[in-house]
Amino acid sequence: MGDEVDAKDLLTIGDMVERSGFPHSALRYYEREGLISTTRTSGGQRRYRRSTLRRLAFIRAARSIGIGLDEVREALESLPSERTPTKADWSRLSRAWRARLDEEVEALLALRDGLDGCIGCGCLSMTTCRLINPDDRISAQGAGAQGLPSALRRPPPHGR
């Protein structure tokens, strides 16, 4: 990002905290991880391009749906460095995650709809449940919450 930037388009770390809602520590961490970049004043103070706010909004959205930082980094690296990303750039990135989101929405709906039966019976025990898991049959399927839809059994992404 070595091209010239108008000083009015540069924000201090305090400005970024206020505008983005991320704490100072997160901004410094994302900088170390290469997700955002800064320039420095002659006194060594960080200055962020105004367009970094869009990157931070993207990071927040991606993290809130369970996208790991490695995948976020890969997506951000595909953005143009010579210009501010456009709506089309952001749409291209989000399209790649649409199928994953649809799968997770379906899984959450199945979980929501299935909870009524289990909670409704009152036992709350999958090992002794005569309704859903008589004789602990589910244990033969492996460790973890085998009754959950597969999209909800994935391990959380690193750093979440």
N, CA and C atoms as an extended XYZ file, in Angstrom:
480
Properties=species:S:1:pos:R:3:atomname:S:1:resname:S:1:resid:I:1 pbc="F F F"
N         0.824       -1.179        0.000 N   MET     1
C         0.000        0.000        0.000 CA  MET     1
C         0.867        1.241        0.000 C   MET     1
N         1.768        1.305       -0.937 N   GLY     2
C         2.721        2.383       -0.943 CA  GLY     2
C         2.270        3.626       -1.678 C   GLY     2
N         1.049        3.640       -2.240 N   ASP     3
C         0.622        4.826       -2.982 CA  ASP     3
C         0.286        5.968       -2.021 C   ASP     3
N         0.262        7.178       -2.570 N   GLU     4
C         0.027        8.380       -1.769 CA  GLU     4
C        -1.403        8.415       -1.238 C   GLU     4
N        -1.535        8.865        0.005 N   VAL     5
C        -2.825        8.949        0.662 CA  VAL     5
C        -2.976       10.349        1.223 C   VAL     5
N        -4.133       10.924        1.035 N   ASP     6
C        -4.434       12.233        1.595 CA  ASP     6
C        -4.488       12.106        3.115 C   ASP     6
N        -3.848       13.017        3.829 N   ALA     7
C        -3.789       12.972        5.294 CA  ALA     7
C        -5.175       12.934        5.925 C   ALA     7
N        -6.167       13.548        5.300 N   LYS     8
C        -7.520       13.531        5.870 CA  LYS     8
C        -8.156       12.144        5.790 C   LYS     8
N        -7.589       11.260        4.991 N   ASP     9
C        -8.084        9.895        4.890 CA  ASP     9
C        -7.351        8.942        5.835 C   ASP     9
N        -6.503        9.495        6.702 N   LEU    10
C        -5.794        8.680        7.687 CA  LEU    10
C        -6.391        8.919        9.064 C   LEU    10
N        -6.610        7.834        9.783 N   LEU    11
C        -7.223        7.900       11.106 CA  LEU    11
C        -6.253        7.412       12.168 C   LEU    11
N        -6.337        7.981       13.355 N   THR    12
C        -5.514        7.531       14.477 CA  THR    12
C        -6.087        6.225       15.019 C   THR    12
N        -5.335        5.575       15.870 N   ILE    13
C        -5.831        4.347       16.480 CA  ILE    13
C        -7.060        4.640       17.342 C   ILE    13
N        -7.079        5.794       18.000 N   GLY    14
C        -8.253        6.185       18.787 CA  GLY    14
C        -9.484        6.360       17.908 C   GLY    14
N        -9.286        6.980       16.731 N   ASP    15
C       -10.385        7.127       15.778 CA  ASP    15
C       -10.903        5.757       15.349 C   ASP    15
N        -9.978        4.833       15.075 N   MET    16
C       -10.367        3.500       14.627 CA  MET    16
C       -11.117        2.746       15.719 C   MET    16
N       -10.665        2.871       16.964 N   VAL    17
C       -11.356        2.224       18.076 CA  VAL    17
C       -12.786        2.738       18.152 C   VAL    17
N       -12.918        4.050       18.093 N   GLU    18
C       -14.246        4.668       18.198 CA  GLU    18
C       -15.142        4.274       17.028 C   GLU    18
N       -14.601        4.306       15.818 N   ARG    19
C       -15.409        4.039       14.632 CA  ARG    19
C       -15.700        2.555       14.417 C   ARG    19
N       -14.734        1.687       14.747 N   SER    20
C       -14.891        0.264       14.438 CA  SER    20
C       -15.509       -0.535       15.577 C   SER    20
N       -15.332       -0.066       16.796 N   GLY    21
C       -15.807       -0.832       17.941 CA  GLY    21
C       -14.821       -1.893       18.410 C   GLY    21
N       -13.692       -2.021       17.728 N   PHE    22
C       -12.650       -2.956       18.151 CA  PHE    22
C       -11.750       -2.267       19.171 C   PHE    22
N       -11.270       -2.985       20.185 N   PRO    23
C       -10.322       -2.380       21.121 CA  PRO    23
C        -8.941       -2.205       20.481 C   PRO    23
N        -8.130       -1.356       21.118 N   HIS    24
C        -6.757       -1.115       20.630 CA  HIS    24
C        -6.011       -2.435       20.407 C   HIS    24
N        -6.137       -3.343       21.374 N   SER    25
C        -5.387       -4.606       21.322 CA  SER    25
C        -5.764       -5.416       20.081 C   SER    25
N        -7.037       -5.414       19.706 N   ALA    26
C        -7.466       -6.161       18.514 CA  ALA    26
C        -6.877       -5.536       17.256 C   ALA    26
N        -6.863       -4.211       17.191 N   LEU    27
C        -6.291       -3.544       16.011 CA  LEU    27
C        -4.811       -3.879       15.876 C   LEU    27
N        -4.082       -3.836       16.975 N   ARG    28
C        -2.647       -4.173       16.919 CA  ARG    28
C        -2.447       -5.643       16.539 C   ARG    28
N        -3.302       -6.520       17.078 N   TYR    29
C        -3.222       -7.942       16.757 CA  TYR    29
C        -3.492       -8.168       15.267 C   TYR    29
N        -4.561       -7.572       14.734 N   TYR    30
C        -4.881       -7.745       13.321 CA  TYR    30
C        -3.779       -7.176       12.439 C   TYR    30
N        -3.115       -6.136       12.901 N   GLU    31
C        -1.975       -5.598       12.153 CA  GLU    31
C        -0.828       -6.612       12.153 C   GLU    31
N        -0.500       -7.162       13.320 N   ARG    32
C         0.568       -8.177       13.408 CA  ARG    32
C         0.261       -9.388       12.531 C   ARG    32
N        -1.024       -9.755       12.457 N   GLU    33
C        -1.444      -10.917       11.681 CA  GLU    33
C        -1.552      -10.624       10.181 C   GLU    33
N        -1.353       -9.358        9.791 N   GLY    34
C        -1.392       -9.000        8.380 CA  GLY    34
C        -2.793       -8.811        7.818 C   GLY    34
N        -3.798       -8.688        8.679 N   LEU    35
C        -5.170       -8.506        8.212 CA  LEU    35
C        -5.475       -7.053        7.876 C   LEU    35
N        -4.802       -6.146        8.552 N   ILE    36
C        -4.919       -4.711        8.258 CA  ILE    36
C        -3.507       -4.144        8.261 C   ILE    36
N        -3.361       -2.959        7.691 N   SER    37
C        -2.039       -2.340        7.673 CA  SER    37
C        -2.146       -0.893        8.137 C   SER    37
N        -1.016       -0.360        8.517 N   THR    38
C        -0.949        1.027        8.972 CA  THR    38
C         0.239        1.698        8.324 C   THR    38
N         0.223        3.003        8.391 N   THR    39
C         1.417        3.777        8.098 CA  THR    39
C         1.830        4.377        9.434 C   THR    39
N         2.999        4.948        9.481 N   ARG    40
C         3.470        5.556       10.730 CA  ARG    40
C         3.829        7.007       10.484 C   ARG    40
N         3.561        7.822       11.496 N   THR    41
C         3.987        9.219       11.429 CA  THR    41
C         5.482        9.251       11.717 C   THR    41
N         6.091       10.416       11.557 N   SER    42
C         7.517       10.547       11.866 CA  SER    42
C         7.774       10.236       13.338 C   SER    42
N         6.763       10.405       14.190 N   GLY    43
C         6.887       10.081       15.612 CA  GLY    43
C         6.536        8.641       15.932 C   GLY    43
N         6.231        7.837       14.916 N   GLY    44
C         5.965        6.412       15.111 CA  GLY    44
C         4.519        6.071       15.446 C   GLY    44
N         3.622        7.046       15.377 N   GLN    45
C         2.214        6.762       15.679 CA  GLN    45
C         1.533        6.098       14.488 C   GLN    45
N         0.661        5.151       14.796 N   ARG    46
C        -0.083        4.445       13.748 CA  ARG    46
C        -1.104        5.368       13.100 C   ARG    46
N        -1.263        5.205       11.793 N   ARG    47
C        -2.322        5.868       11.047 CA  ARG    47
C        -2.947        4.824       10.131 C   ARG    47
N        -4.254        4.765       10.138 N   TYR    48
C        -5.005        3.791        9.351 CA  TYR    48
C        -5.724        4.484        8.211 C   TYR    48
N        -5.734        3.835        7.058 N   ARG    49
C        -6.544        4.339        5.958 CA  ARG    49
C        -8.005        4.200        6.355 C   ARG    49
N        -8.807        5.142        5.925 N   ARG    50
C       -10.240        5.096        6.208 CA  ARG    50
C       -10.856        3.780        5.694 C   ARG    50
N       -10.354        3.274        4.577 N   SER    51
C       -10.881        2.023        4.010 CA  SER    51
C       -10.652        0.819        4.925 C   SER    51
N        -9.772        0.949        5.909 N   THR    52
C        -9.545       -0.134        6.862 CA  THR    52
C       -10.810       -0.423        7.659 C   THR    52
N       -11.675        0.585        7.816 N   LEU    53
C       -12.946        0.362        8.508 CA  LEU    53
C       -13.767       -0.719        7.810 C   LEU    53
N       -13.710       -0.757        6.480 N   ARG    54
C       -14.441       -1.798        5.737 CA  ARG    54
C       -13.841       -3.167        6.008 C   ARG    54
N       -12.523       -3.223        6.040 N   ARG    55
C       -11.863       -4.501        6.341 CA  ARG    55
C       -12.249       -4.991        7.733 C   ARG    55
N       -12.284       -4.075        8.683 N   LEU    56
C       -12.647       -4.458       10.047 CA  LEU    56
C       -14.096       -4.923       10.140 C   LEU    56
N       -14.979       -4.275        9.394 N   ALA    57
C       -16.379       -4.715        9.363 CA  ALA    57
C       -16.469       -6.121        8.767 C   ALA    57
N       -15.678       -6.378        7.734 N   PHE    58
C       -15.646       -7.705        7.115 CA  PHE    58
C       -15.122       -8.741        8.111 C   PHE    58
N       -14.057       -8.406        8.816 N   ILE    59
C       -13.494       -9.315        9.813 CA  ILE    59
C       -14.547       -9.630       10.874 C   ILE    59
N       -15.234       -8.606       11.370 N   ARG    60
C       -16.257       -8.825       12.394 CA  ARG    60
C       -17.360       -9.741       11.872 C   ARG    60
N       -17.836       -9.485       10.671 N   ALA    61
C       -18.903      -10.311       10.095 CA  ALA    61
C       -18.436      -11.755        9.915 C   ALA    61
N       -17.241      -11.930        9.374 N   ALA    62
C       -16.707      -13.276        9.139 CA  ALA    62
C       -16.527      -14.027       10.453 C   ALA    62
N       -15.971      -13.375       11.444 N   ARG    63
C       -15.749      -14.024       12.735 CA  ARG    63
C       -17.073      -14.371       13.420 C   ARG    63
N       -18.078      -13.526       13.234 N   SER    64
C       -19.357      -13.777       13.902 CA  SER    64
C       -20.085      -14.987       13.311 C   SER    64
N       -19.725      -15.408       12.103 N   ILE    65
C       -20.329      -16.611       11.528 CA  ILE    65
C       -19.370      -17.796       11.591 C   ILE    65
N       -18.294      -17.643       12.348 N   GLY    66
C       -17.405      -18.772       12.589 CA  GLY    66
C       -16.275      -18.958       11.609 C   GLY    66
N       -15.973      -17.967       10.801 N   ILE    67
C       -14.861      -18.069        9.850 CA  ILE    67
C       -13.562      -17.840       10.622 C   ILE    67
N       -12.604      -18.732       10.475 N   GLY    68
C       -11.323      -18.623       11.157 CA  GLY    68
C       -10.450      -17.532       10.567 C   GLY    68
N        -9.486      -17.076       11.357 N   LEU    69
C        -8.619      -15.979       10.913 CA  LEU    69
C        -7.798      -16.336        9.672 C   LEU    69
N        -7.392      -17.586        9.540 N   ASP    70
C        -6.626      -17.972        8.348 CA  ASP    70
C        -7.462      -17.783        7.089 C   ASP    70
N        -8.739      -18.160        7.170 N   GLU    71
C        -9.625      -18.009        6.022 CA  GLU    71
C        -9.946      -16.534        5.768 C   GLU    71
N       -10.090      -15.760        6.836 N   VAL    72
C       -10.307      -14.320        6.700 CA  VAL    72
C        -9.103      -13.687        6.014 C   VAL    72
N        -7.896      -14.065        6.452 N   ARG    73
C        -6.670      -13.528        5.860 CA  ARG    73
C        -6.610      -13.846        4.373 C   ARG    73
N        -6.901      -15.099        4.025 N   GLU    74
C        -6.868      -15.515        2.621 CA  GLU    74
C        -7.862      -14.686        1.793 C   GLU    74
N        -9.049      -14.462        2.332 N   ALA    75
C       -10.057      -13.672        1.620 CA  ALA    75
C        -9.586      -12.232        1.437 C   ALA    75
N        -9.048      -11.645        2.501 N   LEU    76
C        -8.594      -10.256        2.419 CA  LEU    76
C        -7.418      -10.102        1.462 C   LEU    76
N        -6.572      -11.122        1.383 N   GLU    77
C        -5.433      -11.064        0.458 CA  GLU    77
C        -5.881      -11.078       -0.992 C   GLU    77
N        -7.100      -11.541       -1.243 N   SER    78
C        -7.599      -11.565       -2.623 CA  SER    78
C        -8.161      -10.212       -3.057 C   SER    78
N        -8.262       -9.278       -2.129 N   LEU    79
C        -8.766       -7.943       -2.462 CA  LEU    79
C        -7.673       -7.116       -3.137 C   LEU    79
N        -8.067       -6.172       -3.963 N   PRO    80
C        -7.065       -5.335       -4.631 CA  PRO    80
C        -6.355       -4.431       -3.632 C   PRO    80
N        -5.043       -4.323       -3.771 N   SER    81
C        -4.290       -3.442       -2.867 CA  SER    81
C        -4.135       -2.046       -3.453 C   SER    81
N        -4.382       -1.916       -4.768 N   GLU    82
C        -4.165       -0.632       -5.426 CA  GLU    82
C        -5.372        0.303       -5.345 C   GLU    82
N        -6.490       -0.210       -4.816 N   ARG    83
C        -7.683        0.630       -4.704 CA  ARG    83
C        -8.542        0.141       -3.545 C   ARG    83
N        -9.477        0.979       -3.144 N   THR    84
C       -10.425        0.589       -2.106 CA  THR    84
C       -11.357       -0.471       -2.680 C   THR    84
N       -11.578       -1.573       -1.946 N   PRO    85
C       -12.480       -2.610       -2.455 CA  PRO    85
C       -13.880       -2.056       -2.714 C   PRO    85
N       -14.510       -2.577       -3.746 N   THR    86
C       -15.855       -2.146       -4.131 CA  THR    86
C       -16.887       -3.117       -3.571 C   THR    86
N       -18.155       -2.764       -3.747 N   LYS    87
C       -19.247       -3.650       -3.341 CA  LYS    87
C       -19.123       -4.994       -4.062 C   LYS    87
N       -18.722       -4.968       -5.322 N   ALA    88
C       -18.555       -6.205       -6.089 CA  ALA    88
C       -17.458       -7.086       -5.486 C   ALA    88
N       -16.379       -6.468       -5.016 N   ASP    89
C       -15.303       -7.235       -4.366 CA  ASP    89
C       -15.832       -7.938       -3.117 C   ASP    89
N       -16.580       -7.185       -2.305 N   TRP    90
C       -17.117       -7.758       -1.060 CA  TRP    90
C       -18.147       -8.838       -1.372 C   TRP    90
N       -18.960       -8.639       -2.389 N   SER    91
C       -19.971       -9.634       -2.773 CA  SER    91
C       -19.307      -10.935       -3.211 C   SER    91
N       -18.228      -10.828       -3.964 N   ARG    92
C       -17.491      -12.019       -4.411 CA  ARG    92
C       -17.009      -12.818       -3.208 C   ARG    92
N       -16.486      -12.128       -2.204 N   LEU    93
C       -15.994      -12.821       -1.016 CA  LEU    93
C       -17.130      -13.480       -0.241 C   LEU    93
N       -18.209      -12.754       -0.032 N   SER    94
C       -19.295      -13.302        0.771 CA  SER    94
C       -20.010      -14.449        0.054 C   SER    94
N       -20.028      -14.426       -1.262 N   ARG    95
C       -20.660      -15.496       -2.038 CA  ARG    95
C       -19.994      -16.842       -1.746 C   ARG    95
N       -18.703      -16.812       -1.520 N   ALA    96
C       -17.968      -18.047       -1.248 CA  ALA    96
C       -18.426      -18.707        0.051 C   ALA    96
N       -19.008      -17.935        0.954 N   TRP    97
C       -19.432      -18.487        2.246 CA  TRP    97
C       -20.928      -18.736        2.323 C   TRP    97
N       -21.663      -18.428        1.278 N   ARG    98
C       -23.120      -18.562        1.308 CA  ARG    98
C       -23.560      -20.004        1.576 C   ARG    98
N       -22.968      -20.980        0.910 N   ALA    99
C       -23.369      -22.380        1.096 CA  ALA    99
C       -23.133      -22.814        2.544 C   ALA    99
N       -22.020      -22.412        3.109 N   ARG   100
C       -21.719      -22.738        4.500 CA  ARG   100
C       -22.775      -22.145        5.426 C   ARG   100
N       -23.132      -20.893        5.188 N   LEU   101
C       -24.145      -20.237        6.021 CA  LEU   101
C       -25.501      -20.917        5.878 C   LEU   101
N       -25.875      -21.274        4.647 N   ASP   102
C       -27.146      -21.955        4.439 CA  ASP   102
C       -27.178      -23.280        5.202 C   ASP   102
N       -26.076      -24.017        5.183 N   GLU   103
C       -25.979      -25.287        5.902 CA  GLU   103
C       -26.110      -25.065        7.410 C   GLU   103
N       -25.460      -24.028        7.921 N   GLU   104
C       -25.542      -23.751        9.352 CA  GLU   104
C       -26.934      -23.286        9.758 C   GLU   104
N       -27.594      -22.503        8.911 N   VAL   105
C       -28.969      -22.076        9.205 CA  VAL   105
C       -29.876      -23.303        9.282 C   VAL   105
N       -29.757      -24.218        8.306 N   GLU   106
C       -30.557      -25.446        8.321 CA  GLU   106
C       -30.297      -26.244        9.591 C   GLU   106
N       -29.026      -26.351        9.972 N   ALA   107
C       -28.679      -27.115       11.165 CA  ALA   107
C       -29.252      -26.466       12.421 C   ALA   107
N       -29.186      -25.154       12.507 N   LEU   108
C       -29.732      -24.464       13.675 CA  LEU   108
C       -31.250      -24.605       13.740 C   LEU   108
N       -31.912      -24.562       12.598 N   LEU   109
C       -33.366      -24.768       12.587 CA  LEU   109
C       -33.711      -26.183       13.034 C   LEU   109
N       -32.955      -27.171       12.568 N   ALA   110
C       -33.192      -28.556       12.991 CA  ALA   110
C       -32.961      -28.706       14.489 C   ALA   110
N       -31.923      -28.061       14.993 N   LEU   111
C       -31.645      -28.106       16.427 CA  LEU   111
C       -32.786      -27.461       17.204 C   LEU   111
N       -33.203      -26.277       16.762 N   ARG   112
C       -34.303      -25.581       17.440 CA  ARG   112
C       -35.559      -26.448       17.465 C   ARG   112
N       -35.900      -27.031       16.332 N   ASP   113
C       -37.115      -27.821       16.243 CA  ASP   113
C       -37.009      -29.138       17.009 C   ASP   113
N       -35.793      -29.663       17.145 N   GLY   114
C       -35.606      -30.921       17.873 CA  GLY   114
C       -35.511      -30.760       19.373 C   GLY   114
N       -35.234      -29.568       19.831 N   LEU   115
C       -35.093      -29.358       21.276 CA  LEU   115
C       -36.396      -29.563       22.020 C   LEU   115
N       -37.517      -29.248       21.400 N   ASP   116
C       -38.802      -29.374       22.070 CA  ASP   116
C       -39.022      -30.783       22.615 C   ASP   116
N       -38.737      -31.796       21.794 N   GLY   117
C       -38.957      -33.171       22.218 CA  GLY   117
C       -38.081      -33.570       23.380 C   GLY   117
N       -36.809      -33.231       23.305 N   CYS   118
C       -35.880      -33.639       24.354 CA  CYS   118
C       -36.148      -32.885       25.652 C   CYS   118
N       -36.253      -31.580       25.564 N   ILE   119
C       -36.488      -30.804       26.774 CA  ILE   119
C       -37.883      -31.101       27.315 C   ILE   119
N       -38.821      -31.356       26.406 N   GLY   120
C       -40.192      -31.621       26.807 CA  GLY   120
C       -40.356      -32.897       27.612 C   GLY   120
N       -39.486      -33.884       27.392 N   CYS   121
C       -39.646      -35.144       28.131 CA  CYS   121
C       -39.178      -34.986       29.572 C   CYS   121
N       -38.303      -34.046       29.834 N   GLY   122
C       -37.904      -33.748       31.205 CA  GLY   122
C       -36.695      -34.490       31.734 C   GLY   122
N       -36.236      -35.555       31.059 N   CYS   123
C       -35.128      -36.325       31.640 CA  CYS   123
C       -33.781      -35.659       31.411 C   CYS   123
N       -33.609      -35.000       30.270 N   LEU   124
C       -32.364      -34.307       29.913 CA  LEU   124
C       -31.132      -35.206       29.960 C   LEU   124
N       -31.296      -36.506       29.815 N   SER   125
C       -30.164      -37.420       29.833 CA  SER   125
C       -30.143      -38.262       28.570 C   SER   125
N       -29.135      -38.074       27.763 N   MET   126
C       -29.037      -38.847       26.533 CA  MET   126
C       -28.593      -40.286       26.807 C   MET   126
N       -27.984      -40.554       27.972 N   THR   127
C       -27.546      -41.926       28.248 CA  THR   127
C       -28.684      -42.799       28.755 C   THR   127
N       -29.674      -42.228       29.382 N   THR   128
C       -30.782      -43.025       29.905 CA  THR   128
C       -32.097      -42.709       29.217 C   THR   128
N       -32.085      -41.918       28.168 N   CYS   129
C       -33.310      -41.478       27.501 CA  CYS   129
C       -33.969      -42.636       26.760 C   CYS   129
N       -35.184      -42.952       27.144 N   ARG   130
C       -35.930      -44.030       26.478 CA  ARG   130
C       -36.580      -43.550       25.186 C   ARG   130
N       -36.712      -42.224       25.043 N   LEU   131
C       -37.350      -41.660       23.850 CA  LEU   131
C       -36.392      -41.563       22.670 C   LEU   131
N       -35.287      -40.863       22.866 N   ILE   132
C       -34.382      -40.545       21.758 CA  ILE   132
C       -33.161      -41.464       21.708 C   ILE   132
N       -32.706      -41.933       22.860 N   ASN   133
C       -31.468      -42.710       22.895 CA  ASN   133
C       -31.588      -43.912       23.832 C   ASN   133
N       -32.525      -44.825       23.560 N   PRO   134
C       -32.644      -45.984       24.458 CA  PRO   134
C       -31.373      -46.821       24.430 C   PRO   134
N       -30.984      -47.302       25.577 N   ASP   135
C       -29.780      -48.147       25.743 CA  ASP   135
C       -28.503      -47.470       25.248 C   ASP   135
N       -28.491      -46.140       25.221 N   ASP   136
C       -27.312      -45.360       24.820 CA  ASP   136
C       -26.773      -45.793       23.456 C   ASP   136
N       -27.666      -46.018       22.479 N   ARG   137
C       -27.266      -46.415       21.118 CA  ARG   137
C       -26.341      -45.404       20.470 C   ARG   137
N       -26.551      -44.131       20.748 N   ILE   138
C       -25.788      -43.081       20.068 CA  ILE   138
C       -24.291      -43.167       20.380 C   ILE   138
N       -23.928      -43.741       21.529 N   SER   139
C       -22.502      -43.820       21.887 CA  SER   139
C       -21.712      -44.616       20.854 C   SER   139
N       -22.348      -45.524       20.146 N   ALA   140
C       -21.658      -46.323       19.133 CA  ALA   140
C       -21.251      -45.482       17.921 C   ALA   140
N       -21.834      -44.297       17.772 N   GLN   141
C       -21.521      -43.439       16.630 CA  GLN   141
C       -20.261      -42.611       16.839 C   GLN   141
N       -19.719      -42.623       18.044 N   GLY   142
C       -18.489      -41.885       18.302 CA  GLY   142
C       -18.662      -40.834       19.379 C   GLY   142
N       -17.573      -40.133       19.630 N   ALA   143
C       -17.557      -39.121       20.683 CA  ALA   143
C       -18.276      -37.862       20.235 C   ALA   143
N       -18.641      -37.073       21.197 N   GLY   144
C       -19.248      -35.775       20.908 CA  GLY   144
C       -20.759      -35.861       20.814 C   GLY   144
N       -21.326      -34.754       20.457 N   ALA   145
C       -22.783      -34.619       20.389 CA  ALA   145
C       -23.282      -35.134       19.047 C   ALA   145
N       -23.375      -36.450       18.919 N   GLN   146
C       -23.738      -37.079       17.653 CA  GLN   146
C       -25.156      -36.759       17.209 C   GLN   146
N       -26.016      -36.356       18.127 N   GLY   147
C       -27.381      -36.014       17.767 CA  GLY   147
C       -27.511      -34.657       17.110 C   GLY   147
N       -26.458      -33.847       17.170 N   LEU   148
C       -26.496      -32.518       16.539 CA  LEU   148
C       -26.306      -32.644       15.045 C   LEU   148
N       -26.897      -31.745       14.268 N   PRO   149
C       -26.606      -31.728       12.824 CA  PRO   149
C       -25.102      -31.557       12.602 C   PRO   149
N       -24.571      -32.159       11.548 N   SER   150
C       -23.116      -32.157       11.320 CA  SER   150
C       -22.520      -30.752       11.269 C   SER   150
N       -23.249      -29.789       10.744 N   ALA   151
C       -22.717      -28.423       10.669 CA  ALA   151
C       -22.464      -27.842       12.051 C   ALA   151
N       -23.168      -28.331       13.055 N   LEU   152
C       -22.976      -27.818       14.411 CA  LEU   152
C       -21.967      -28.647       15.205 C   LEU   152
N       -21.493      -29.742       14.613 N   ARG   153
C       -20.477      -30.557       15.289 CA  ARG   153
C       -19.065      -30.217       14.865 C   ARG   153
N       -18.919      -29.327       13.885 N   ARG   154
C       -17.570      -28.918       13.462 CA  ARG   154
C       -16.885      -28.217       14.614 C   ARG   154
N       -15.580      -28.428       14.757 N   PRO   155
C       -14.867      -27.677       15.811 CA  PRO   155
C       -14.866      -26.191       15.479 C   PRO   155
N       -14.879      -25.343       16.503 N   PRO   156
C       -14.845      -23.908       16.230 CA  PRO   156
C       -13.535      -23.536       15.553 C   PRO   156
N       -13.544      -22.482       14.726 N   PRO   157
C       -12.303      -22.063       14.056 CA  PRO   157
C       -11.281      -21.599       15.065 C   PRO   157
N       -10.015      -21.699       14.692 N   HIS   158
C        -8.915      -21.261       15.555 CA  HIS   158
C        -9.103      -19.801       15.936 C   HIS   158
N        -8.898      -19.494       17.206 N   GLY   159
C        -8.942      -18.112       17.649 CA  GLY   159
C       -10.331      -17.630       18.008 C   GLY   159
N       -11.279      -18.525       18.069 N   ARG   160
C       -12.645      -18.082       18.396 CA  ARG   160
C       -13.037      -18.524       19.760 C   ARG   160
